PDB file of C-alpha atoms in Angstrom:
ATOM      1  CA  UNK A   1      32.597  40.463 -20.578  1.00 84.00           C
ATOM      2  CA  UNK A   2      30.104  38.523 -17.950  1.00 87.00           C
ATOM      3  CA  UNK A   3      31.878  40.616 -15.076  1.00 90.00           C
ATOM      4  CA  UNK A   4      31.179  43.854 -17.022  1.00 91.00           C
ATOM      5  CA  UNK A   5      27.877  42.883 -17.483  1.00 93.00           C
ATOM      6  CA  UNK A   6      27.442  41.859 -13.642  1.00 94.00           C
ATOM      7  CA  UNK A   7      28.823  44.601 -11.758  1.00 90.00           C
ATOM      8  CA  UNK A   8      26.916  47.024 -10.688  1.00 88.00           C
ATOM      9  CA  UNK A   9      27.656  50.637  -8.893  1.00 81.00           C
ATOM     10  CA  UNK A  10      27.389  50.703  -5.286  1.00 76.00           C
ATOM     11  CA  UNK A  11      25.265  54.236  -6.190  1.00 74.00           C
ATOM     12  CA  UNK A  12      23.127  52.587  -9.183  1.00 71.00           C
ATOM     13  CA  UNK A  13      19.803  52.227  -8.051  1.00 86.00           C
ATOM     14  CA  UNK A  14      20.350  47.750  -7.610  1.00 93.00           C
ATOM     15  CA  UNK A  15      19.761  46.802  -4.124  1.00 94.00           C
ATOM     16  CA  UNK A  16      22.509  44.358  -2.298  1.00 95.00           C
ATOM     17  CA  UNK A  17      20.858  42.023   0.325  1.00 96.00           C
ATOM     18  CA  UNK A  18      22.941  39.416   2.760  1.00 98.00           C
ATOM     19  CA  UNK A  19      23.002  36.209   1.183  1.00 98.00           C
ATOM     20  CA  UNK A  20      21.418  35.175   5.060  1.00 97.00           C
ATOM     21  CA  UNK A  21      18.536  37.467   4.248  1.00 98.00           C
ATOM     22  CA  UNK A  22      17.432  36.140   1.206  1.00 98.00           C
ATOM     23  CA  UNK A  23      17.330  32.773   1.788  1.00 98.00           C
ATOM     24  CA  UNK A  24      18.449  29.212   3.872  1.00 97.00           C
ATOM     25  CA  UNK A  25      21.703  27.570   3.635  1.00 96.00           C
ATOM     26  CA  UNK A  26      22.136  23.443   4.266  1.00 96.00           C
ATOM     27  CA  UNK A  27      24.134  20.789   3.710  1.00 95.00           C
ATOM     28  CA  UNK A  28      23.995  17.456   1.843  1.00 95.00           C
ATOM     29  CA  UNK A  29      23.374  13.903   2.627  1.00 95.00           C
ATOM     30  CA  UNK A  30      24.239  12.627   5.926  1.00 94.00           C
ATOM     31  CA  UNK A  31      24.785   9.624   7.068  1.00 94.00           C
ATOM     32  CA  UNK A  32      26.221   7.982   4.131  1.00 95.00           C
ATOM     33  CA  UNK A  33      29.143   5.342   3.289  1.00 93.00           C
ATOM     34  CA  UNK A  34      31.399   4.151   0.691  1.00 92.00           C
ATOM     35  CA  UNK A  35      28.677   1.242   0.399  1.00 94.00           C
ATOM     36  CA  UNK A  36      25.514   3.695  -0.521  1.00 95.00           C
ATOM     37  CA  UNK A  37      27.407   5.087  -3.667  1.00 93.00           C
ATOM     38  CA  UNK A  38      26.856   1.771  -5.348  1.00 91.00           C
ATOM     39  CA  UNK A  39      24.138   0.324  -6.969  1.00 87.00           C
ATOM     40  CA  UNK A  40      22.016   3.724  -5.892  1.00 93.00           C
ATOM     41  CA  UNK A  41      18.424   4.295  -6.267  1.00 95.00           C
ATOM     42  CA  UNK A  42      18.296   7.941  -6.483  1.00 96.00           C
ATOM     43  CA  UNK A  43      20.606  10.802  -8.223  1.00 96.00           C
ATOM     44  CA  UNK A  44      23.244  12.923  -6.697  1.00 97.00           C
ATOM     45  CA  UNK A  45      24.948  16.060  -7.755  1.00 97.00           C
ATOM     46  CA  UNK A  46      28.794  15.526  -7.461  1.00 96.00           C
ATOM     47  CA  UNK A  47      30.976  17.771  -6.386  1.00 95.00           C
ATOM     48  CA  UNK A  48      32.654  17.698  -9.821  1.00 96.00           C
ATOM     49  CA  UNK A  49      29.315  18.483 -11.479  1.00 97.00           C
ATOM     50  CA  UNK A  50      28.992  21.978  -9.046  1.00 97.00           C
ATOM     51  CA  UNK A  51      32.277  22.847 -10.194  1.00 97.00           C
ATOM     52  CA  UNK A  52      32.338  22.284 -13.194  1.00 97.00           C
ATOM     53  CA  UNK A  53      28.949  23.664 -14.833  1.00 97.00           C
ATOM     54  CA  UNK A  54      27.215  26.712 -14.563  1.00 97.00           C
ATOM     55  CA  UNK A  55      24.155  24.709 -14.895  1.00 98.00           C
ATOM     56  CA  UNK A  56      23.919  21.427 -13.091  1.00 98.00           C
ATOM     57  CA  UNK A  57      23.535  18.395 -15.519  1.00 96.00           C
ATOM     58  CA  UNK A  58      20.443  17.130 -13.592  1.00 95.00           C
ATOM     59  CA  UNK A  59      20.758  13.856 -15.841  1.00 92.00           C
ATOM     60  CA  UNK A  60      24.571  12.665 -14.850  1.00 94.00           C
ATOM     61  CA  UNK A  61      24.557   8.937 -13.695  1.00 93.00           C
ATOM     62  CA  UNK A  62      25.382   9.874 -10.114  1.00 96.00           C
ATOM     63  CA  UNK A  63      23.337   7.593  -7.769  1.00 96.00           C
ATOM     64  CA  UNK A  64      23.213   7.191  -4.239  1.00 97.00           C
ATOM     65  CA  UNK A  65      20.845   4.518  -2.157  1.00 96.00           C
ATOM     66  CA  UNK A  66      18.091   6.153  -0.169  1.00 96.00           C
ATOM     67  CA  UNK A  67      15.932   4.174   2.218  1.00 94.00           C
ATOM     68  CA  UNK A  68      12.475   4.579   2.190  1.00 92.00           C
ATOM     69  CA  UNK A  69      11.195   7.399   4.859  1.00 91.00           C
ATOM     70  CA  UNK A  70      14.867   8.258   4.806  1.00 94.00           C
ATOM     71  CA  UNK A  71      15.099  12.062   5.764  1.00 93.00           C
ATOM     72  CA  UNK A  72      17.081  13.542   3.275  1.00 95.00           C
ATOM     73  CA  UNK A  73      16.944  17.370   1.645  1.00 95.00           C
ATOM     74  CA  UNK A  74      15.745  17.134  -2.302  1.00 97.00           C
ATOM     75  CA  UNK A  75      17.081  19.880  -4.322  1.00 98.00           C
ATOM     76  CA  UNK A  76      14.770  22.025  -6.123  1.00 97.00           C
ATOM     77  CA  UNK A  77      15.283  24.353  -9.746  1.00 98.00           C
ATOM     78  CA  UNK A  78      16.496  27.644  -8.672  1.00 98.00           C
ATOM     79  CA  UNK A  79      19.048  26.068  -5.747  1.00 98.00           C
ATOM     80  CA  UNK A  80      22.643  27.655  -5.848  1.00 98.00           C
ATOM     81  CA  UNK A  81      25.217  24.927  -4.689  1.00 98.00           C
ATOM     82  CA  UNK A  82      28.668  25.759  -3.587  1.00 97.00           C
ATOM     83  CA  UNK A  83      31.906  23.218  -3.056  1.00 96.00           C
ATOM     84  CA  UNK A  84      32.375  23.620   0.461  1.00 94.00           C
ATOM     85  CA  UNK A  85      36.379  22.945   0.053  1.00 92.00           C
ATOM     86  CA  UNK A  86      39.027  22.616  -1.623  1.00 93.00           C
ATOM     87  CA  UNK A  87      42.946  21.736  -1.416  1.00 91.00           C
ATOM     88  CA  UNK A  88      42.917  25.035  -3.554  1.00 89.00           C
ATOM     89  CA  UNK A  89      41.599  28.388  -1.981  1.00 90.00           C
ATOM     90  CA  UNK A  90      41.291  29.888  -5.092  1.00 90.00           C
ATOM     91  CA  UNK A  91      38.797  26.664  -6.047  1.00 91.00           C
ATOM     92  CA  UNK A  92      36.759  26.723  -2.835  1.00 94.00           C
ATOM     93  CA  UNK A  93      33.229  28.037  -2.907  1.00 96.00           C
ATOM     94  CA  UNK A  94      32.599  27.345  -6.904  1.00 97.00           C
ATOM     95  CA  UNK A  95      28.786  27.667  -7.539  1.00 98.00           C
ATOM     96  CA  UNK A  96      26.421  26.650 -10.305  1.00 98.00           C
ATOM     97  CA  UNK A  97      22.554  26.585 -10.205  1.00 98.00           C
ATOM     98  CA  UNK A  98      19.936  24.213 -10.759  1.00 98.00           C
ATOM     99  CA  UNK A  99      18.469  26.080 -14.116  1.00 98.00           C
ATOM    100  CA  UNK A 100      15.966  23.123 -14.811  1.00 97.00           C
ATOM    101  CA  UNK A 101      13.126  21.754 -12.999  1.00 96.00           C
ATOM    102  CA  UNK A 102      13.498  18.482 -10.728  1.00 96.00           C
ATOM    103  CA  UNK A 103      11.374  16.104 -12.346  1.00 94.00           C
ATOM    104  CA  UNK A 104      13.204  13.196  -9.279  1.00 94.00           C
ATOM    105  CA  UNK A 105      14.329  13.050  -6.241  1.00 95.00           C
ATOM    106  CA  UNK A 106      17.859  14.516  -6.415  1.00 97.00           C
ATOM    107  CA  UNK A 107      20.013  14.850  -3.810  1.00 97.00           C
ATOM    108  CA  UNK A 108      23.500  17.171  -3.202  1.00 97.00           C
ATOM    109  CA  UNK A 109      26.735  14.987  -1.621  1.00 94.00           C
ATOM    110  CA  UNK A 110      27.710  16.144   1.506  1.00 92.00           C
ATOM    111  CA  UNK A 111      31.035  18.091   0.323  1.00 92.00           C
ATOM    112  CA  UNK A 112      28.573  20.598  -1.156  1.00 96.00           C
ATOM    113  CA  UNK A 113      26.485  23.335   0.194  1.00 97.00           C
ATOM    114  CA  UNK A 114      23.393  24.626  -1.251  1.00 97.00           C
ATOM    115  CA  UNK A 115      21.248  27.775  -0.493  1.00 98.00           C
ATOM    116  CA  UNK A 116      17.646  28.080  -1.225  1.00 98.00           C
ATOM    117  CA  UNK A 117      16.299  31.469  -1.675  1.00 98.00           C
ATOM    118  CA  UNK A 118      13.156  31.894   0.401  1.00 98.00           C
ATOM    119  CA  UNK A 119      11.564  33.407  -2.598  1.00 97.00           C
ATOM    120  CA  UNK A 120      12.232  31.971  -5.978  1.00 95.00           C
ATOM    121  CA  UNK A 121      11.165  34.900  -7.965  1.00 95.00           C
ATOM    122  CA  UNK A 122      14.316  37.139  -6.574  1.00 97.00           C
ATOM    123  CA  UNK A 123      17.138  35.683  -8.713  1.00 98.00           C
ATOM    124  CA  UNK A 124      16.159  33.983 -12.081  1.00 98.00           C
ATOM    125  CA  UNK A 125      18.279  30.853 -12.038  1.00 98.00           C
ATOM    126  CA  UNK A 126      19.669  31.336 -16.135  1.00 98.00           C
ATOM    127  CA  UNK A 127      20.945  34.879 -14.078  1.00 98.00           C
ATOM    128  CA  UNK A 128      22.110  33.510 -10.519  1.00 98.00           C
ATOM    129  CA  UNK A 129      24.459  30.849 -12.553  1.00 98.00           C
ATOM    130  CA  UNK A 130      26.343  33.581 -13.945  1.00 98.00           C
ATOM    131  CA  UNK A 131      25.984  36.091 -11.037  1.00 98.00           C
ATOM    132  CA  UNK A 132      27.990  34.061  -8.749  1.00 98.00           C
ATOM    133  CA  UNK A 133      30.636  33.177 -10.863  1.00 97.00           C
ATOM    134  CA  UNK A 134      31.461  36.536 -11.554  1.00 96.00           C
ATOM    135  CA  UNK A 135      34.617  38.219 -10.081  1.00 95.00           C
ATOM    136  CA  UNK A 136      32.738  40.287  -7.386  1.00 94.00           C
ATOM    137  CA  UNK A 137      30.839  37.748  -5.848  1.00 96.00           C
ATOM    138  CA  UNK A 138      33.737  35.191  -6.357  1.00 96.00           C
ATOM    139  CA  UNK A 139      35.648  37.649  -4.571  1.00 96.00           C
ATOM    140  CA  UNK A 140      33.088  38.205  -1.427  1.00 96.00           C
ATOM    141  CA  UNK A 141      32.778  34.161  -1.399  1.00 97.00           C
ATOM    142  CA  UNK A 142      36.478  33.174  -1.200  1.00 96.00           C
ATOM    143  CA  UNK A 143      36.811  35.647   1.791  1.00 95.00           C
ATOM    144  CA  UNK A 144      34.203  33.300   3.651  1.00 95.00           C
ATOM    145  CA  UNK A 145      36.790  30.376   3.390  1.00 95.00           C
ATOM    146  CA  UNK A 146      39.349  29.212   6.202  1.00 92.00           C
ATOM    147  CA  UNK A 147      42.499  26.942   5.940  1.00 92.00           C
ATOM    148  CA  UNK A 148      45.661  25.953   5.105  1.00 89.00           C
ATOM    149  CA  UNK A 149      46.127  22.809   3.459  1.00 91.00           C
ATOM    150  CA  UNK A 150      42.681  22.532   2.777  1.00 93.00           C
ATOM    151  CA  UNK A 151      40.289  25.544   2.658  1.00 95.00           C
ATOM    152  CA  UNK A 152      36.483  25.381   3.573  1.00 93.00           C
ATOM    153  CA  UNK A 153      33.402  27.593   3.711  1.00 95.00           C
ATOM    154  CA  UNK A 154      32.080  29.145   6.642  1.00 93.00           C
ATOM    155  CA  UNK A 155      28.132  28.786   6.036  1.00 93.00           C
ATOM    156  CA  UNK A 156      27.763  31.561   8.542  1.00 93.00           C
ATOM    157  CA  UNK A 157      29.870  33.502   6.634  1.00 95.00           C
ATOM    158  CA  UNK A 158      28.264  32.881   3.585  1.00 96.00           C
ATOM    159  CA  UNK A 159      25.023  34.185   4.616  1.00 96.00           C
ATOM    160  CA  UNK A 160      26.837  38.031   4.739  1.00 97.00           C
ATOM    161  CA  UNK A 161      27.687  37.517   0.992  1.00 97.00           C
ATOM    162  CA  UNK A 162      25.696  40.720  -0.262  1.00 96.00           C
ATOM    163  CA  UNK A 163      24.288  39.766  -3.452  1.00 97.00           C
ATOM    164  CA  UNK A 164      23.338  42.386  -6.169  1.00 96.00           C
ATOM    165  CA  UNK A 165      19.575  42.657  -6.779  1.00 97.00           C
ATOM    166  CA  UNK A 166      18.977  43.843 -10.396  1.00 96.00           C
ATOM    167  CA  UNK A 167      14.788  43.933 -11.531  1.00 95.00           C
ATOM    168  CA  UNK A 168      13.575  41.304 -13.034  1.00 97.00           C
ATOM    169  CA  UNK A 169      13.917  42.658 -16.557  1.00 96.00           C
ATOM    170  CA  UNK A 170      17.879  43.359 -16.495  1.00 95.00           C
ATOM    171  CA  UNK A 171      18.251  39.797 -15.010  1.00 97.00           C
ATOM    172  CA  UNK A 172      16.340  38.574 -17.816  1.00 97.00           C
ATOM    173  CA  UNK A 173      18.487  41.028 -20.438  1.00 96.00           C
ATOM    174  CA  UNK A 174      22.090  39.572 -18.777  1.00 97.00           C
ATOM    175  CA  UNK A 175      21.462  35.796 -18.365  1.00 97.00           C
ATOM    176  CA  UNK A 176      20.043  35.827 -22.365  1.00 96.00           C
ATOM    177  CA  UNK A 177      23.041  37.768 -23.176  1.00 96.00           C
ATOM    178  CA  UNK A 178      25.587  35.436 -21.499  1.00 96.00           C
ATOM    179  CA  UNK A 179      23.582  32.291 -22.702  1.00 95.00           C
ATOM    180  CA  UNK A 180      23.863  33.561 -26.363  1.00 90.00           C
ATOM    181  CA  UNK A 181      20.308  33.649 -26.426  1.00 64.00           C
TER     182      UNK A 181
END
C-alpha cells in the first residue's frame, strides 16, 4: 500500500531532483574508540536504531563521550540517515528520519550516513520516512552500493538518487495516511 501511495508517474506533474541537488551528505563521528562508547556524555543514533525505525527514537540510551570544543556534526529534525553497509546488499542503505525536534546534542555513529536537505521545507520529515523506504527509492539506493562480502554506499552516488517532489499538501495527505493519522 505505502509503495502505491509513493510512486508517482514519470509524466505526473511531481518534479524528481538529484538527491546532490537538494541537499549535503556527511558522515558520523570521527575519531572515536571502543573507550568513548562508555560512560558517554552525549547521545548517539545506532546503526540498529536507522535500521530499524522509520522514525529515529531520539530518546534510546546510546551515549558516546564528547570533549568539550570537540568538532563533531549534531543532527537536526528533518535529517535522513542511511546504514552505509551491510554484510547483506539487500540491507545496505536502510533510511529513517529524524521526525522530532533535537532538544540535545545528538550525534550519528560513523557506520551511518546522513543527508541534510539544504531547505527543510522540501520534504516533510512524517513524508521523507516513508518516501525512502519505499520500493522505488529503495531500488535507486541499493544500486549506489558496491561489494562482495560486505556492501557499502557510494555517497557520491547517493547524491544522483532522484527523489520525487510531491507539493506540500500531497506530502502532508501520504505521511497522515501511512501514520494512521
Amino acid at each position: 500500500y505505502r509503495d502505491s501511495l509513493l510512486t508517482f508517474p514519470e509524466t505526473g506533474g511531481v518534479p524528481r531532483v538529484p538527491m546532490g541537488e537538494l541537499g549535503i551528505t556527511f558522515g558520523g563521528l570521527t575519531g572515536k574508540s571502543k573507550a568513548d562508547f562508555s560512560g558517554g556524555n552525549a547521545r548517539f543514533v545506532s546503526y540498529v536504531n536507522v535500521f530499524n525505525n522509520l522514525s529515529i527514537d531520539t530518546k534510546r540510551d546510546d551515549y558516546v563521550r564528547i570533549k568539550p570544543g570537540e568538532k563533531q556534526r549534531k543532527l537536526e529534525r528533518g535529517d535522513i540517515l542511511f546504514t552505509g553497509s551491510s554484510e547483506n546488499h539487500d540491507e545496505v542503505g536502510m533510511t529513517s528520519v529524524i521526525t522530532t525536534d533535537v532538544t540535545e546534542p545528538l550525534y550519528l555513529n560513523s557506520f551511518c550516513i546522513g543527508f541534510r536537505l539544504y531547505d527543510a521545507g522540501t520534504l516533510l520529515p512524517d513524508f521523507a520516512k516513508h518516501l525512502f523506504r519505499s520500493a522505488g527509492l529503495r531500488k535507486q539506493i541499493l544500486r549506489t552500493a558496491n561489494g562482495v562480502t560486505r556492501f557499502n554506499v557510494s555517497k557520491s552516488r547517493l547524491g544522483k538518487v532522484m527523489v520525487p517532489i510531491p507539493p506540500r499538501s500531497s506530502q502532508e495527505h501520504i505521511a497522515a495516511t501511512l501514520d494512521g493519522v
